[in-house]
mmCIF file with all atom_site columns, C-alpha atoms in Angstrom:
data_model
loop_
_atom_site.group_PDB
_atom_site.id
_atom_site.type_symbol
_atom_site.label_atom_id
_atom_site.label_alt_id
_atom_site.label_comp_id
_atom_site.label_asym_id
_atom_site.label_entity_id
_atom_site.label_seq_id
_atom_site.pdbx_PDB_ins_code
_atom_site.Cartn_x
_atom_site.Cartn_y
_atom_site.Cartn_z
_atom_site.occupancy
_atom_site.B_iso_or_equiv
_atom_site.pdbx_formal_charge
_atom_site.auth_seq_id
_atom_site.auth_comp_id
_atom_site.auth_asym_id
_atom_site.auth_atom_id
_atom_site.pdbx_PDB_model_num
ATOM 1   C CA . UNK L 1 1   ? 143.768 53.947 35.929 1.00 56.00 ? 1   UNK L CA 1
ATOM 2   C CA . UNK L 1 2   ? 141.229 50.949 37.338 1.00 78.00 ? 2   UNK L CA 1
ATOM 3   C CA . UNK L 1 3   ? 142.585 51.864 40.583 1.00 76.00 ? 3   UNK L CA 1
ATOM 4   C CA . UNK L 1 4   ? 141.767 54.931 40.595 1.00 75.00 ? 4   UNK L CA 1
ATOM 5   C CA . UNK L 1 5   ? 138.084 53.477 40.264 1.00 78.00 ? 5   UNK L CA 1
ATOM 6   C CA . UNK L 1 6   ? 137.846 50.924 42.149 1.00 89.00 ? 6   UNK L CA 1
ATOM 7   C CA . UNK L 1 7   ? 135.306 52.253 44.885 1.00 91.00 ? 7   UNK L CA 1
ATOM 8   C CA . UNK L 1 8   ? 135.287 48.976 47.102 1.00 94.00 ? 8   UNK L CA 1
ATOM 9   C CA . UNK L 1 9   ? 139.237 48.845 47.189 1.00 95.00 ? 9   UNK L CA 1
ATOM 10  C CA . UNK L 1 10  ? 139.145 52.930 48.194 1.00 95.00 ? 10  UNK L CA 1
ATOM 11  C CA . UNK L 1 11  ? 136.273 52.190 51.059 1.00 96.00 ? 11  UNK L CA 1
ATOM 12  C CA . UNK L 1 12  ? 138.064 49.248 52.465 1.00 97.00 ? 12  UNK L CA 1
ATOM 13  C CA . UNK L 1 13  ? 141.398 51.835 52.596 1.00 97.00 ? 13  UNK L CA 1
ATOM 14  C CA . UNK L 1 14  ? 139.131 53.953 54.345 1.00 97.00 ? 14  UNK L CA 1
ATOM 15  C CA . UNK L 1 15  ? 138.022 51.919 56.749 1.00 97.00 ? 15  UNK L CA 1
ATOM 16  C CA . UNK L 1 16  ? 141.556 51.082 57.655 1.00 97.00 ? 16  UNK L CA 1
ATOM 17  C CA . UNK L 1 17  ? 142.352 54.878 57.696 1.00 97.00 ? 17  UNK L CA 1
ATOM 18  C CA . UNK L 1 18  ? 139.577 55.593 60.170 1.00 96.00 ? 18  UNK L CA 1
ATOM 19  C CA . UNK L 1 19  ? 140.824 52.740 62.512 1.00 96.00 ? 19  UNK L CA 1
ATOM 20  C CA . UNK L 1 20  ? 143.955 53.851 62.547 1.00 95.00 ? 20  UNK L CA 1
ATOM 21  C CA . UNK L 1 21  ? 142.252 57.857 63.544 1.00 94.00 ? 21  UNK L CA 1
ATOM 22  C CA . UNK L 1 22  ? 140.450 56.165 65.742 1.00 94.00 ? 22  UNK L CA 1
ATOM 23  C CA . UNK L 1 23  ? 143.690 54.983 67.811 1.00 91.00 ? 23  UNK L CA 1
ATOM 24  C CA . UNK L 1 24  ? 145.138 58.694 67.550 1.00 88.00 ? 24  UNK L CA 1
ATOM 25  C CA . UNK L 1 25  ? 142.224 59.982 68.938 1.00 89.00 ? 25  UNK L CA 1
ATOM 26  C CA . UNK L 1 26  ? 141.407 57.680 71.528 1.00 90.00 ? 26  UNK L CA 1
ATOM 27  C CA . UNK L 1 27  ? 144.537 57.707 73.102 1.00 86.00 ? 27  UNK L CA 1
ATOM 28  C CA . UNK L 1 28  ? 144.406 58.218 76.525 1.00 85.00 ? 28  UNK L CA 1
ATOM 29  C CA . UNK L 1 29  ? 146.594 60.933 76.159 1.00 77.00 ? 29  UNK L CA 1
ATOM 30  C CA . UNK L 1 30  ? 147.323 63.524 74.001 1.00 74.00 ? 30  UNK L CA 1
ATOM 31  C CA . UNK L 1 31  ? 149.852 61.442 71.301 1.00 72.00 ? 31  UNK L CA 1
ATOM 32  C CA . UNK L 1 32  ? 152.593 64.158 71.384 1.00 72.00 ? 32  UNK L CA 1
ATOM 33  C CA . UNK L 1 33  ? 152.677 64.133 75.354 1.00 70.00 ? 33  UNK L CA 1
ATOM 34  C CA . UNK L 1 34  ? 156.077 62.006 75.374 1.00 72.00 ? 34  UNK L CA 1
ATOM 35  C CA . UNK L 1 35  ? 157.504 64.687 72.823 1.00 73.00 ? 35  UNK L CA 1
ATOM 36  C CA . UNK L 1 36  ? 156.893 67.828 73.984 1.00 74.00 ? 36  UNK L CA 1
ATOM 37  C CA . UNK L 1 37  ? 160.024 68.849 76.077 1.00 77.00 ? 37  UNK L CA 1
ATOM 38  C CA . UNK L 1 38  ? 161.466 68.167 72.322 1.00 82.00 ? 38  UNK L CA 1
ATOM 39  C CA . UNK L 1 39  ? 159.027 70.013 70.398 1.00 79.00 ? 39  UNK L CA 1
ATOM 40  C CA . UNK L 1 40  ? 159.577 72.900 73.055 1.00 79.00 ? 40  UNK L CA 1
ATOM 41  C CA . UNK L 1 41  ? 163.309 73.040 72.636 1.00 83.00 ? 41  UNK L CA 1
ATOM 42  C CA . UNK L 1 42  ? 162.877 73.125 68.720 1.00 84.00 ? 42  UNK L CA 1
ATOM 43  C CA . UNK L 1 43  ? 159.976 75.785 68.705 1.00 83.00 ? 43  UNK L CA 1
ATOM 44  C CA . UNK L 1 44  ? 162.543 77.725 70.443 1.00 85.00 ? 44  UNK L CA 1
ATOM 45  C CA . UNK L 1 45  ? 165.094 76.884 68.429 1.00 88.00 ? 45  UNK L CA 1
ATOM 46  C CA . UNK L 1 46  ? 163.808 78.226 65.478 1.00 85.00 ? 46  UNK L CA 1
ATOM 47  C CA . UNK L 1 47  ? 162.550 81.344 67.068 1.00 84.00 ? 47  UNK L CA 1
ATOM 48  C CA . UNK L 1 48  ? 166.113 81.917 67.436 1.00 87.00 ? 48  UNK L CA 1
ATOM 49  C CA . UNK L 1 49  ? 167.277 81.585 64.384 1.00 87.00 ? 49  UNK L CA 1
ATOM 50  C CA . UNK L 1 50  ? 164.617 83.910 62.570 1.00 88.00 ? 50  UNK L CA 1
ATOM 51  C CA . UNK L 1 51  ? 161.357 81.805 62.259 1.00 84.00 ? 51  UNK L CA 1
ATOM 52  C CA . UNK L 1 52  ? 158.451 84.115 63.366 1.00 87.00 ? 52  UNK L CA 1
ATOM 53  C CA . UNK L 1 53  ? 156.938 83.434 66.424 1.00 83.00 ? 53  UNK L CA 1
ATOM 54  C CA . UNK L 1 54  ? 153.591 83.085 64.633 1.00 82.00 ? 54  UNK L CA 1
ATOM 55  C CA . UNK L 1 55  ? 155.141 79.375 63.898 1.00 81.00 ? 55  UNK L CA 1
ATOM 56  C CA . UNK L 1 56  ? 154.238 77.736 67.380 1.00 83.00 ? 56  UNK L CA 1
ATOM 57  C CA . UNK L 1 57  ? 152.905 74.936 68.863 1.00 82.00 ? 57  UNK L CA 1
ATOM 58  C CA . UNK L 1 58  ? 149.417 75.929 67.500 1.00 85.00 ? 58  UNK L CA 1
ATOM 59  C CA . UNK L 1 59  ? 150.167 76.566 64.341 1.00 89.00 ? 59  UNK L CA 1
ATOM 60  C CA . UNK L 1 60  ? 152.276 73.479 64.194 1.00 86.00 ? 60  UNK L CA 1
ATOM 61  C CA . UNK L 1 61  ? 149.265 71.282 65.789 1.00 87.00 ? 61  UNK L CA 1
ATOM 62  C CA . UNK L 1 62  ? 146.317 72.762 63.206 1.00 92.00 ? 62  UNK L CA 1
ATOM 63  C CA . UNK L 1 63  ? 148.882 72.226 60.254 1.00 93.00 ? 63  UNK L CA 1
ATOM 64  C CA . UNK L 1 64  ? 149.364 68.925 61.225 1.00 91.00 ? 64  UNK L CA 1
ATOM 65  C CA . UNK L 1 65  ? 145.234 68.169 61.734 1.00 94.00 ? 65  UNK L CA 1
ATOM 66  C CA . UNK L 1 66  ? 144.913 69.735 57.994 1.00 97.00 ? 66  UNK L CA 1
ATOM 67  C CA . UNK L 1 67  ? 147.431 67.309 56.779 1.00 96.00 ? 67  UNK L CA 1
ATOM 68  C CA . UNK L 1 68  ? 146.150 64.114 58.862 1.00 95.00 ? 68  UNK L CA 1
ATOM 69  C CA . UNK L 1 69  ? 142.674 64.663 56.898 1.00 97.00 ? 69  UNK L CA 1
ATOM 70  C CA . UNK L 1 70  ? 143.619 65.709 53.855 1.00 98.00 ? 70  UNK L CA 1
ATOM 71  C CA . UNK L 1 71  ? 144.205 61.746 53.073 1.00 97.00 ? 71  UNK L CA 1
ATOM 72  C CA . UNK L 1 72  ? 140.768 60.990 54.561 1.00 97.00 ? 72  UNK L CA 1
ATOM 73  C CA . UNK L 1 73  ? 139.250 63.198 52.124 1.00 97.00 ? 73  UNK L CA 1
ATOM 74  C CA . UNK L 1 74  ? 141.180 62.004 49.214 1.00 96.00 ? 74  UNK L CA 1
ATOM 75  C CA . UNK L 1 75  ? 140.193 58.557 49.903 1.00 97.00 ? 75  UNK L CA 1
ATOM 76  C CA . UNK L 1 76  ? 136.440 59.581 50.685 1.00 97.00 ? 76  UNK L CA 1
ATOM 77  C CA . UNK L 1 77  ? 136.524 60.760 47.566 1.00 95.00 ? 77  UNK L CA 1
ATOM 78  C CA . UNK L 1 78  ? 137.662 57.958 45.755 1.00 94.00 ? 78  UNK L CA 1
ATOM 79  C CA . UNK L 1 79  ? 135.456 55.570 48.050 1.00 95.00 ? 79  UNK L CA 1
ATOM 80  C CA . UNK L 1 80  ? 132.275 57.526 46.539 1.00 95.00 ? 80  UNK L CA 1
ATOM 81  C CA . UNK L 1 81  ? 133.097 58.911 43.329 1.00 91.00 ? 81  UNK L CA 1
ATOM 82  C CA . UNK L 1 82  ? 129.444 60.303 42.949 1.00 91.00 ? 82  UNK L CA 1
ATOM 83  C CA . UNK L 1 83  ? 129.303 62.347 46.227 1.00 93.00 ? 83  UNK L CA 1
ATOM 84  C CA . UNK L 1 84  ? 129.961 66.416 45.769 1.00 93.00 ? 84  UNK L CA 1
ATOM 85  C CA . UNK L 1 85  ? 132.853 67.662 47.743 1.00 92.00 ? 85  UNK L CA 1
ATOM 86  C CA . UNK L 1 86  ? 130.662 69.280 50.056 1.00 94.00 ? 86  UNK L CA 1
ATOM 87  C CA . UNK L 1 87  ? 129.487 65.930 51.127 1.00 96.00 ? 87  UNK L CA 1
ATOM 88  C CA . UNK L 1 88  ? 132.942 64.658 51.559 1.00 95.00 ? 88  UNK L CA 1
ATOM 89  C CA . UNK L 1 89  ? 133.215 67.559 53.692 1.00 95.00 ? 89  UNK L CA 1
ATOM 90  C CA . UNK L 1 90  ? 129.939 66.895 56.117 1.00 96.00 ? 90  UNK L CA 1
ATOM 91  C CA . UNK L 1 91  ? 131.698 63.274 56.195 1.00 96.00 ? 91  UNK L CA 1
ATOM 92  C CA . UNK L 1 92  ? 134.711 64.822 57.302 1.00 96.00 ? 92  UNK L CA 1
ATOM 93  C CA . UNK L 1 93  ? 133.502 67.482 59.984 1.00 97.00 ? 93  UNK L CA 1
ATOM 94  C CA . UNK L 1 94  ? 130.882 64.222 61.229 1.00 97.00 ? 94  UNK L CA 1
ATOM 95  C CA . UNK L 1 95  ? 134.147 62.485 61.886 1.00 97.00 ? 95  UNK L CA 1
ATOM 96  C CA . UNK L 1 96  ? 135.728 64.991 63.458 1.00 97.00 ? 96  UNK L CA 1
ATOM 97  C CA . UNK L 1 97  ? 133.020 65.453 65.473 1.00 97.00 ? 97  UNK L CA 1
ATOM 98  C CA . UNK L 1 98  ? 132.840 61.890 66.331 1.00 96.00 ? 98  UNK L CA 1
ATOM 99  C CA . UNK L 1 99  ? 136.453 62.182 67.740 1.00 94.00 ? 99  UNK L CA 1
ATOM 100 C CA . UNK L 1 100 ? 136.166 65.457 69.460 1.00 95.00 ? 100 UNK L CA 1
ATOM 101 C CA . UNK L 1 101 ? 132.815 64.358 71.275 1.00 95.00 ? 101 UNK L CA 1
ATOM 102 C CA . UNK L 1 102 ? 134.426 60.936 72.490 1.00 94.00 ? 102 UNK L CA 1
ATOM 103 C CA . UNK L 1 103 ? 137.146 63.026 73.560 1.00 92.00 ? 103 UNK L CA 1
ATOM 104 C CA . UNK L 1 104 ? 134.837 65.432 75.471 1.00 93.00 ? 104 UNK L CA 1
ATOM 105 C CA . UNK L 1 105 ? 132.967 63.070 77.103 1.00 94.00 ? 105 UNK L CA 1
ATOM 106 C CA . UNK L 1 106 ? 135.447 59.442 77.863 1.00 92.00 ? 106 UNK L CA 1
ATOM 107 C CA . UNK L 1 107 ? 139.320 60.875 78.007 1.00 89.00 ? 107 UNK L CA 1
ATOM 108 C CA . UNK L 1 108 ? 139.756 63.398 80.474 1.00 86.00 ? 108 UNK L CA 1
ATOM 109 C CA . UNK L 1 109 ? 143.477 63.912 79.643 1.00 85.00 ? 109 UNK L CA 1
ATOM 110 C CA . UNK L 1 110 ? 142.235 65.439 76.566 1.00 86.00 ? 110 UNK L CA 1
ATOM 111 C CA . UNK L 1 111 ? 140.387 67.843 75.588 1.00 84.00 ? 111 UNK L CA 1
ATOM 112 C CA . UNK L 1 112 ? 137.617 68.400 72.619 1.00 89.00 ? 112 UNK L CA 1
ATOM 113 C CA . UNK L 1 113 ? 138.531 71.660 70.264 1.00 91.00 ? 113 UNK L CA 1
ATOM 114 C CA . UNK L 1 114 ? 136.217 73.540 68.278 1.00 94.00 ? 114 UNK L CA 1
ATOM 115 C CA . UNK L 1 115 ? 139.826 74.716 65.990 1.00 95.00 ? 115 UNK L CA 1
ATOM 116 C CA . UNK L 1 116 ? 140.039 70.704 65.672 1.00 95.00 ? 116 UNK L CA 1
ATOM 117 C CA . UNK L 1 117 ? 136.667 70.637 64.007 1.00 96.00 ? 117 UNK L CA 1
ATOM 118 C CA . UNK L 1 118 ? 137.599 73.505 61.504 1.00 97.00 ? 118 UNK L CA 1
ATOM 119 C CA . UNK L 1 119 ? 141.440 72.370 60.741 1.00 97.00 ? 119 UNK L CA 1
ATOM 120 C CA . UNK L 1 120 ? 139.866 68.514 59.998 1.00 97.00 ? 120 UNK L CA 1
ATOM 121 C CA . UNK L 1 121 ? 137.132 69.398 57.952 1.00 97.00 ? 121 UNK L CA 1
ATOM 122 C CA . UNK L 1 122 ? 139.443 72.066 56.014 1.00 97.00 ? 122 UNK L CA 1
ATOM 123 C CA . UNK L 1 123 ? 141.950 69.169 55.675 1.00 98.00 ? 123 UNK L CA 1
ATOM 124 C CA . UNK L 1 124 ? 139.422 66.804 54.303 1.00 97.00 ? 124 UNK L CA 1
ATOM 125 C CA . UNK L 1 125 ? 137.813 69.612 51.951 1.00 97.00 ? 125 UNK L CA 1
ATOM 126 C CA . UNK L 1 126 ? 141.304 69.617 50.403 1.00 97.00 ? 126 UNK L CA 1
ATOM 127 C CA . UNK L 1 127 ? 141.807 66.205 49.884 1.00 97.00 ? 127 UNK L CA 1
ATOM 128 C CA . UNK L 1 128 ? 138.368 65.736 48.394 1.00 96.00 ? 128 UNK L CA 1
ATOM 129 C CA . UNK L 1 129 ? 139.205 68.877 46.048 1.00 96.00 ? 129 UNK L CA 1
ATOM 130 C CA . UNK L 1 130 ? 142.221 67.287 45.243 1.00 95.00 ? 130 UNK L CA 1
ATOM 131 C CA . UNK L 1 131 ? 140.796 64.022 44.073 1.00 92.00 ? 131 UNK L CA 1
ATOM 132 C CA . UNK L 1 132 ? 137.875 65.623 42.012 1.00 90.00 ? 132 UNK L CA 1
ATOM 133 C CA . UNK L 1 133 ? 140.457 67.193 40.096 1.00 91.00 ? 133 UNK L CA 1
ATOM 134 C CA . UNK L 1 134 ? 142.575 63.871 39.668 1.00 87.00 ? 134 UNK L CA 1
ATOM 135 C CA . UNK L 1 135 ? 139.644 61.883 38.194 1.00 83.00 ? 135 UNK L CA 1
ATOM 136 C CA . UNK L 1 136 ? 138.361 64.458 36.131 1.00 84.00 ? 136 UNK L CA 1
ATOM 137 C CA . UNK L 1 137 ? 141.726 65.293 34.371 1.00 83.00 ? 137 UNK L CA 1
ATOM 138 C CA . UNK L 1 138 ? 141.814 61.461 34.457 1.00 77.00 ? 138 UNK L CA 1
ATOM 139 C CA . UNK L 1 139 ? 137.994 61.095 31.990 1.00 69.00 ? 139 UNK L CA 1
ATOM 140 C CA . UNK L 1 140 ? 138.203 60.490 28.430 1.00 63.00 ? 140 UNK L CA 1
ATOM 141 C CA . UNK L 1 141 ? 137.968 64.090 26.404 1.00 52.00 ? 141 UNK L CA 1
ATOM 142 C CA . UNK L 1 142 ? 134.688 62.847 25.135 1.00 45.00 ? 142 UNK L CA 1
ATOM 143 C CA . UNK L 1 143 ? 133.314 62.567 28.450 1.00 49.00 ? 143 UNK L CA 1
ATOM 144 C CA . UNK L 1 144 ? 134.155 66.022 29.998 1.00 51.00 ? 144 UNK L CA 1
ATOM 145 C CA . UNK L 1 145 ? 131.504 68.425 29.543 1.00 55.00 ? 145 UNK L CA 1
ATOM 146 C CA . UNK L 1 146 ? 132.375 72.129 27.469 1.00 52.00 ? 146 UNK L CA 1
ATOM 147 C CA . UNK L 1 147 ? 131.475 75.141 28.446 1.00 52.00 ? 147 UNK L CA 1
ATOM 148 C CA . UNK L 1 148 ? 128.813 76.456 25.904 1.00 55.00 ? 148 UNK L CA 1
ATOM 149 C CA . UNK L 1 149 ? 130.878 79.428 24.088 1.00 51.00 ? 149 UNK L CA 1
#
């Protein structure tokens, strides 16, 4: 698994992944704004056919800002191996924050949420938990440390 470990392959991925962020959330306007009559119709769609009505828009949009950063965190964790998870986290709610301030203060079509900060951070949490596992189930026996008994 020399993938798995090669840090400068995993930051240049991340780099990539952040540019590619950085076009969602710098976008003028909010991305799903073309899709929403859609998204509308389906919410209400499934309402009607027995999905609760907790399952909205909102619900939809945090889910979907967990899963956008759960990558991020994966590969921030595989960028730098030796950071905790609760670093990949900071990384994770600074970049949030990054977005949701240049949101606040440059695109007035959108509009900066505190819930974005939370759902992002959560997301990227995740992913970095995710990845810890993977390389530690990935170590040589020898290497993992025992529990004293």
């Amino acid at each position: 698994m020399k993938l798995l470990q090669n840090n400068r392959f995993w930051q240049v991925i991340l780099f990539a992944m952040l540019v590619a962020i950085a076009f969602v959330a710098y976008w003028p306007s909010p991305i799903d704004q073309p899709v929403q009559g859609q998204l509308a119709a389906m919410s209400d769609f499934v309402h009607r056919h027995g999905i609760p009505r907790w399952f909205d828009y909102k619900f939809v949009e945090a889910s979907a800002n967990v899963a956008l950063f759960i990558p991020i965190g994966v590969v921030s964790a595989l960028a730098f191996p030796e950071k905790r998870w609760s670093q990949i986290a900071a990384l994770g709610l600074l970049i949030s924050g990054c977005m949701e301030l240049g949101q606040l203060l440059f695109l007035h079509n959108r509009f900066a949420s505190p819930l974005d900060l939370v759902t992002n951070t959560t997301g990227a949490v995740i992913g970095a938990l995710i990845a810890t596992y993977v390389l530690k189930s990935q170590r040589p026996a020898a290497f993992q440390q025992r529990a004293p008994e």
